[in-house]
PDB file of C-alpha atoms in Angstrom:
ATOM      1  CA  MET Q   1      40.534  -5.620   8.706  1.00 70.00           C
ATOM      2  CA  GLU Q   2      39.184  -5.416  12.209  1.00 89.00           C
ATOM      3  CA  ALA Q   3      36.000  -7.500  13.034  1.00 88.00           C
ATOM      4  CA  GLN Q   4      34.178  -4.274  14.140  1.00 91.00           C
ATOM      5  CA  THR Q   5      34.929  -2.720  10.753  1.00 91.00           C
ATOM      6  CA  ILE Q   6      33.573  -5.733   8.959  1.00 91.00           C
ATOM      7  CA  ILE Q   7      30.304  -5.805  11.261  1.00 92.00           C
ATOM      8  CA  LEU Q   8      29.912  -2.120  10.466  1.00 92.00           C
ATOM      9  CA  ILE Q   9      30.286  -2.523   6.707  1.00 93.00           C
ATOM     10  CA  ILE Q  10      27.882  -5.419   6.732  1.00 92.00           C
ATOM     11  CA  LEU Q  11      25.173  -3.649   8.765  1.00 93.00           C
ATOM     12  CA  THR Q  12      25.502  -0.449   6.599  1.00 93.00           C
ATOM     13  CA  ILE Q  13      24.877  -2.766   3.590  1.00 91.00           C
ATOM     14  CA  LEU Q  14      21.943  -4.297   5.244  1.00 91.00           C
ATOM     15  CA  LEU Q  15      20.542  -1.059   6.101  1.00 90.00           C
ATOM     16  CA  ILE Q  16      20.861   0.292   2.440  1.00 87.00           C
ATOM     17  CA  VAL Q  17      19.103  -2.796   1.011  1.00 85.00           C
ATOM     18  CA  PHE Q  18      16.297  -2.510   3.633  1.00 79.00           C
ATOM     19  CA  ILE Q  19      15.601   1.161   2.948  1.00 76.00           C
ATOM     20  CA  ALA Q  20      15.834   0.686  -0.882  1.00 73.00           C
ATOM     21  CA  SER Q  21      13.291  -2.232  -0.758  1.00 68.00           C
ATOM     22  CA  ARG Q  22      10.717   0.027   1.142  1.00 65.00           C
ATOM     23  CA  PHE Q  23      10.762   2.453  -1.907  1.00 66.00           C
ATOM     24  CA  TYR Q  24      11.024  -0.341  -4.639  1.00 66.00           C
ATOM     25  CA  THR Q  25       7.743  -0.678  -6.554  1.00 72.00           C
ATOM     26  CA  PRO Q  26       7.462  -4.178  -8.012  1.00 74.00           C
ATOM     27  CA  LYS Q  27       6.434  -4.674 -11.637  1.00 83.00           C
ATOM     28  CA  TYR Q  28       2.946  -6.218 -10.790  1.00 91.00           C
ATOM     29  CA  LEU Q  29       1.943  -3.095  -9.059  1.00 96.00           C
ATOM     30  CA  LYS Q  30       0.603  -0.214 -11.148  1.00 96.00           C
ATOM     31  CA  THR Q  31       1.398   3.273  -9.817  1.00 96.00           C
ATOM     32  CA  LEU Q  32      -1.535   5.597 -10.827  1.00 97.00           C
ATOM     33  CA  ASN Q  33      -1.647   9.274 -10.718  1.00 96.00           C
ATOM     34  CA  GLN Q  34      -4.732  10.825  -9.217  1.00 97.00           C
ATOM     35  CA  ASP Q  35      -6.654  11.240 -12.482  1.00 96.00           C
ATOM     36  CA  ASP Q  36      -5.985   7.512 -13.523  1.00 97.00           C
ATOM     37  CA  PHE Q  37      -6.925   6.424 -10.133  1.00 97.00           C
ATOM     38  CA  ILE Q  38     -10.143   8.324 -10.124  1.00 96.00           C
ATOM     39  CA  LYS Q  39     -10.992   6.883 -13.573  1.00 95.00           C
ATOM     40  CA  GLY Q  40     -10.804   3.297 -12.293  1.00 95.00           C
ATOM     41  CA  TYR Q  41     -11.501   3.001  -8.461  1.00 94.00           C
ATOM     42  CA  ARG Q  42     -15.282   2.850  -8.732  1.00 92.00           C
ATOM     43  CA  LYS Q  43     -14.938  -0.329 -10.656  1.00 94.00           C
ATOM     44  CA  ALA Q  44     -12.318  -1.903  -8.204  1.00 97.00           C
ATOM     45  CA  GLN Q  45     -12.142  -2.904  -4.622  1.00 98.00           C
ATOM     46  CA  LEU Q  46     -10.847   0.378  -3.003  1.00 98.00           C
ATOM     47  CA  ILE Q  47      -8.881  -0.495   0.145  1.00 98.00           C
ATOM     48  CA  ASP Q  48      -7.360   2.073   2.538  1.00 98.00           C
ATOM     49  CA  VAL Q  49      -4.508   0.251   4.469  1.00 98.00           C
ATOM     50  CA  ARG Q  50      -3.937   3.098   6.977  1.00 98.00           C
ATOM     51  CA  GLU Q  51      -4.729   2.582  10.579  1.00 98.00           C
ATOM     52  CA  THR Q  52      -8.359   2.944  11.714  1.00 97.00           C
ATOM     53  CA  ARG Q  53      -7.823   6.267  13.584  1.00 97.00           C
ATOM     54  CA  GLU Q  54      -6.196   7.752  10.209  1.00 97.00           C
ATOM     55  CA  PHE Q  55      -9.088   6.475   8.061  1.00 98.00           C
ATOM     56  CA  ASP Q  56     -11.644   7.972  10.537  1.00 97.00           C
ATOM     57  CA  GLY Q  57      -9.919  11.281  10.138  1.00 96.00           C
ATOM     58  CA  GLY Q  58     -10.659  11.270   6.416  1.00 97.00           C
ATOM     59  CA  HIS Q  59     -10.651   8.843   3.597  1.00 97.00           C
ATOM     60  CA  ILE Q  60     -11.541   8.592  -0.169  1.00 97.00           C
ATOM     61  CA  LEU Q  61     -15.221   8.196  -0.614  1.00 94.00           C
ATOM     62  CA  GLY Q  62     -16.212   4.381  -0.944  1.00 94.00           C
ATOM     63  CA  ALA Q  63     -12.965   3.094   0.563  1.00 97.00           C
ATOM     64  CA  ARG Q  64     -12.911   0.106   2.723  1.00 97.00           C
ATOM     65  CA  ASN Q  65     -10.473   0.138   5.619  1.00 98.00           C
ATOM     66  CA  ILE Q  66      -8.264  -2.930   6.075  1.00 98.00           C
ATOM     67  CA  PRO Q  67      -5.231  -1.639   8.079  1.00 98.00           C
ATOM     68  CA  MET Q  68      -1.895  -2.987   7.090  1.00 97.00           C
ATOM     69  CA  SER Q  69      -1.567  -4.340  10.675  1.00 97.00           C
ATOM     70  CA  GLN Q  70      -4.532  -6.488   9.971  1.00 98.00           C
ATOM     71  CA  LEU Q  71      -4.112  -7.349   6.419  1.00 97.00           C
ATOM     72  CA  ARG Q  72      -2.665 -10.873   6.703  1.00 96.00           C
ATOM     73  CA  GLN Q  73      -5.625 -11.976   8.960  1.00 97.00           C
ATOM     74  CA  ARG Q  74      -8.149 -10.217   6.792  1.00 97.00           C
ATOM     75  CA  GLN Q  75      -6.891 -10.967   3.262  1.00 96.00           C
ATOM     76  CA  ASN Q  76      -9.849 -13.343   2.469  1.00 96.00           C
ATOM     77  CA  GLU Q  77     -12.056 -10.219   2.388  1.00 97.00           C
ATOM     78  CA  ILE Q  78     -10.392  -9.187  -0.842  1.00 97.00           C
ATOM     79  CA  ARG Q  79     -11.591 -10.683  -3.990  1.00 96.00           C
ATOM     80  CA  LYS Q  80      -9.016 -12.088  -6.459  1.00 95.00           C
ATOM     81  CA  ASP Q  81     -11.233 -11.765  -9.491  1.00 95.00           C
ATOM     82  CA  GLN Q  82     -11.771  -7.955  -9.240  1.00 96.00           C
ATOM     83  CA  PRO Q  83      -9.145  -5.160  -9.593  1.00 97.00           C
ATOM     84  CA  VAL Q  84      -7.606  -3.886  -6.274  1.00 98.00           C
ATOM     85  CA  TYR Q  85      -6.930  -0.198  -5.805  1.00 98.00           C
ATOM     86  CA  LEU Q  86      -4.751   0.460  -2.643  1.00 98.00           C
ATOM     87  CA  TYR Q  87      -3.629   3.577  -0.793  1.00 98.00           C
ATOM     88  CA  CYS Q  88      -2.118   4.700   2.391  1.00 98.00           C
ATOM     89  CA  GLN Q  89      -0.754   8.019   3.672  1.00 97.00           C
ATOM     90  CA  SER Q  90       2.324   8.103   1.390  1.00 95.00           C
ATOM     91  CA  GLY Q  91       2.455   4.992  -0.875  1.00 92.00           C
ATOM     92  CA  ALA Q  92       4.912   2.888   1.393  1.00 91.00           C
ATOM     93  CA  ARG Q  93       2.240   0.759   3.164  1.00 95.00           C
ATOM     94  CA  SER Q  94       0.234   0.283   0.003  1.00 96.00           C
ATOM     95  CA  ARG Q  95       3.356  -1.053  -1.750  1.00 93.00           C
ATOM     96  CA  GLN Q  96       3.763  -3.507   1.170  1.00 93.00           C
ATOM     97  CA  ALA Q  97      -0.010  -4.397   0.959  1.00 96.00           C
ATOM     98  CA  ALA Q  98       0.206  -5.195  -2.624  1.00 96.00           C
ATOM     99  CA  LYS Q  99       3.159  -7.520  -1.953  1.00 94.00           C
ATOM    100  CA  VAL Q 100       1.329  -9.454   0.787  1.00 95.00           C
ATOM    101  CA  LEU Q 101      -1.871  -9.707  -1.506  1.00 97.00           C
ATOM    102  CA  LYS Q 102       0.227 -10.943  -4.445  1.00 96.00           C
ATOM    103  CA  LYS Q 103       2.219 -13.533  -2.458  1.00 95.00           C
ATOM    104  CA  LYS Q 104      -0.422 -14.765   0.087  1.00 94.00           C
ATOM    105  CA  ARG Q 105      -3.681 -14.148  -1.794  1.00 95.00           C
ATOM    106  CA  GLY Q 106      -2.733 -14.454  -5.448  1.00 95.00           C
ATOM    107  CA  VAL Q 107      -4.251 -11.084  -6.441  1.00 96.00           C
ATOM    108  CA  GLU Q 108      -3.087 -10.198  -9.922  1.00 94.00           C
ATOM    109  CA  ASN Q 109      -4.707  -6.736 -10.704  1.00 96.00           C
ATOM    110  CA  LEU Q 110      -3.083  -4.392  -8.111  1.00 98.00           C
ATOM    111  CA  SER Q 111      -2.735  -0.649  -8.417  1.00 98.00           C
ATOM    112  CA  HIS Q 112      -1.955   2.108  -5.814  1.00 97.00           C
ATOM    113  CA  LEU Q 113      -2.194   5.791  -5.434  1.00 97.00           C
ATOM    114  CA  LYS Q 114       0.966   7.732  -6.311  1.00 95.00           C
ATOM    115  CA  GLY Q 115       1.844   9.839  -3.363  1.00 95.00           C
ATOM    116  CA  GLY Q 116      -0.934   8.327  -1.182  1.00 97.00           C
ATOM    117  CA  PHE Q 117      -3.737  10.097   0.554  1.00 98.00           C
ATOM    118  CA  ARG Q 118      -1.659  13.128   1.493  1.00 96.00           C
ATOM    119  CA  LYS Q 119      -1.495  14.133  -2.159  1.00 94.00           C
ATOM    120  CA  TRP Q 120      -5.275  13.383  -2.663  1.00 96.00           C
ATOM    121  CA  THR Q 121      -7.349  16.469  -3.769  1.00 95.00           C
ATOM    122  CA  GLY Q 122     -10.618  14.475  -4.510  1.00 92.00           C
ATOM    123  CA  LYS Q 123     -13.716  13.966  -2.533  1.00 90.00           C
ATOM    124  CA  VAL Q 124     -13.041  12.972   1.149  1.00 94.00           C
ATOM    125  CA  LYS Q 125     -15.358  11.437   3.682  1.00 92.00           C
ATOM    126  CA  LYS Q 126     -14.894  11.934   7.523  1.00 88.00           C
ATOM    127  CA  LYS Q 127     -16.504   9.910  10.095  1.00 75.00           C
TER     128      LYS Q 127
END
């Protein structure tokens, strides 16, 4: 085989693995539909990991905004001894946030909203 063909195959495999990992939900993260999310989020730390401008455009009532881009620097704001409910626009960033909180902060009780904020039909607060 030509070197270019081998490189192309390797890059294709890496791309597939990268894309698949973005959509993979780890076992420690509970994916909740809206009804189950509503039942538990008032007793949890509700974290919106979208960027500030997205949050200001509308967010779930009672949510705290810790954007994914700031999560590593602000992870100490999240308590380890209480459940953490995460959401973003679609669910991809909240999965990433859960991974960071599990690995770097040791948070155990993690849940996120299936489909993210774009699927949310509950109460919304706008700034």
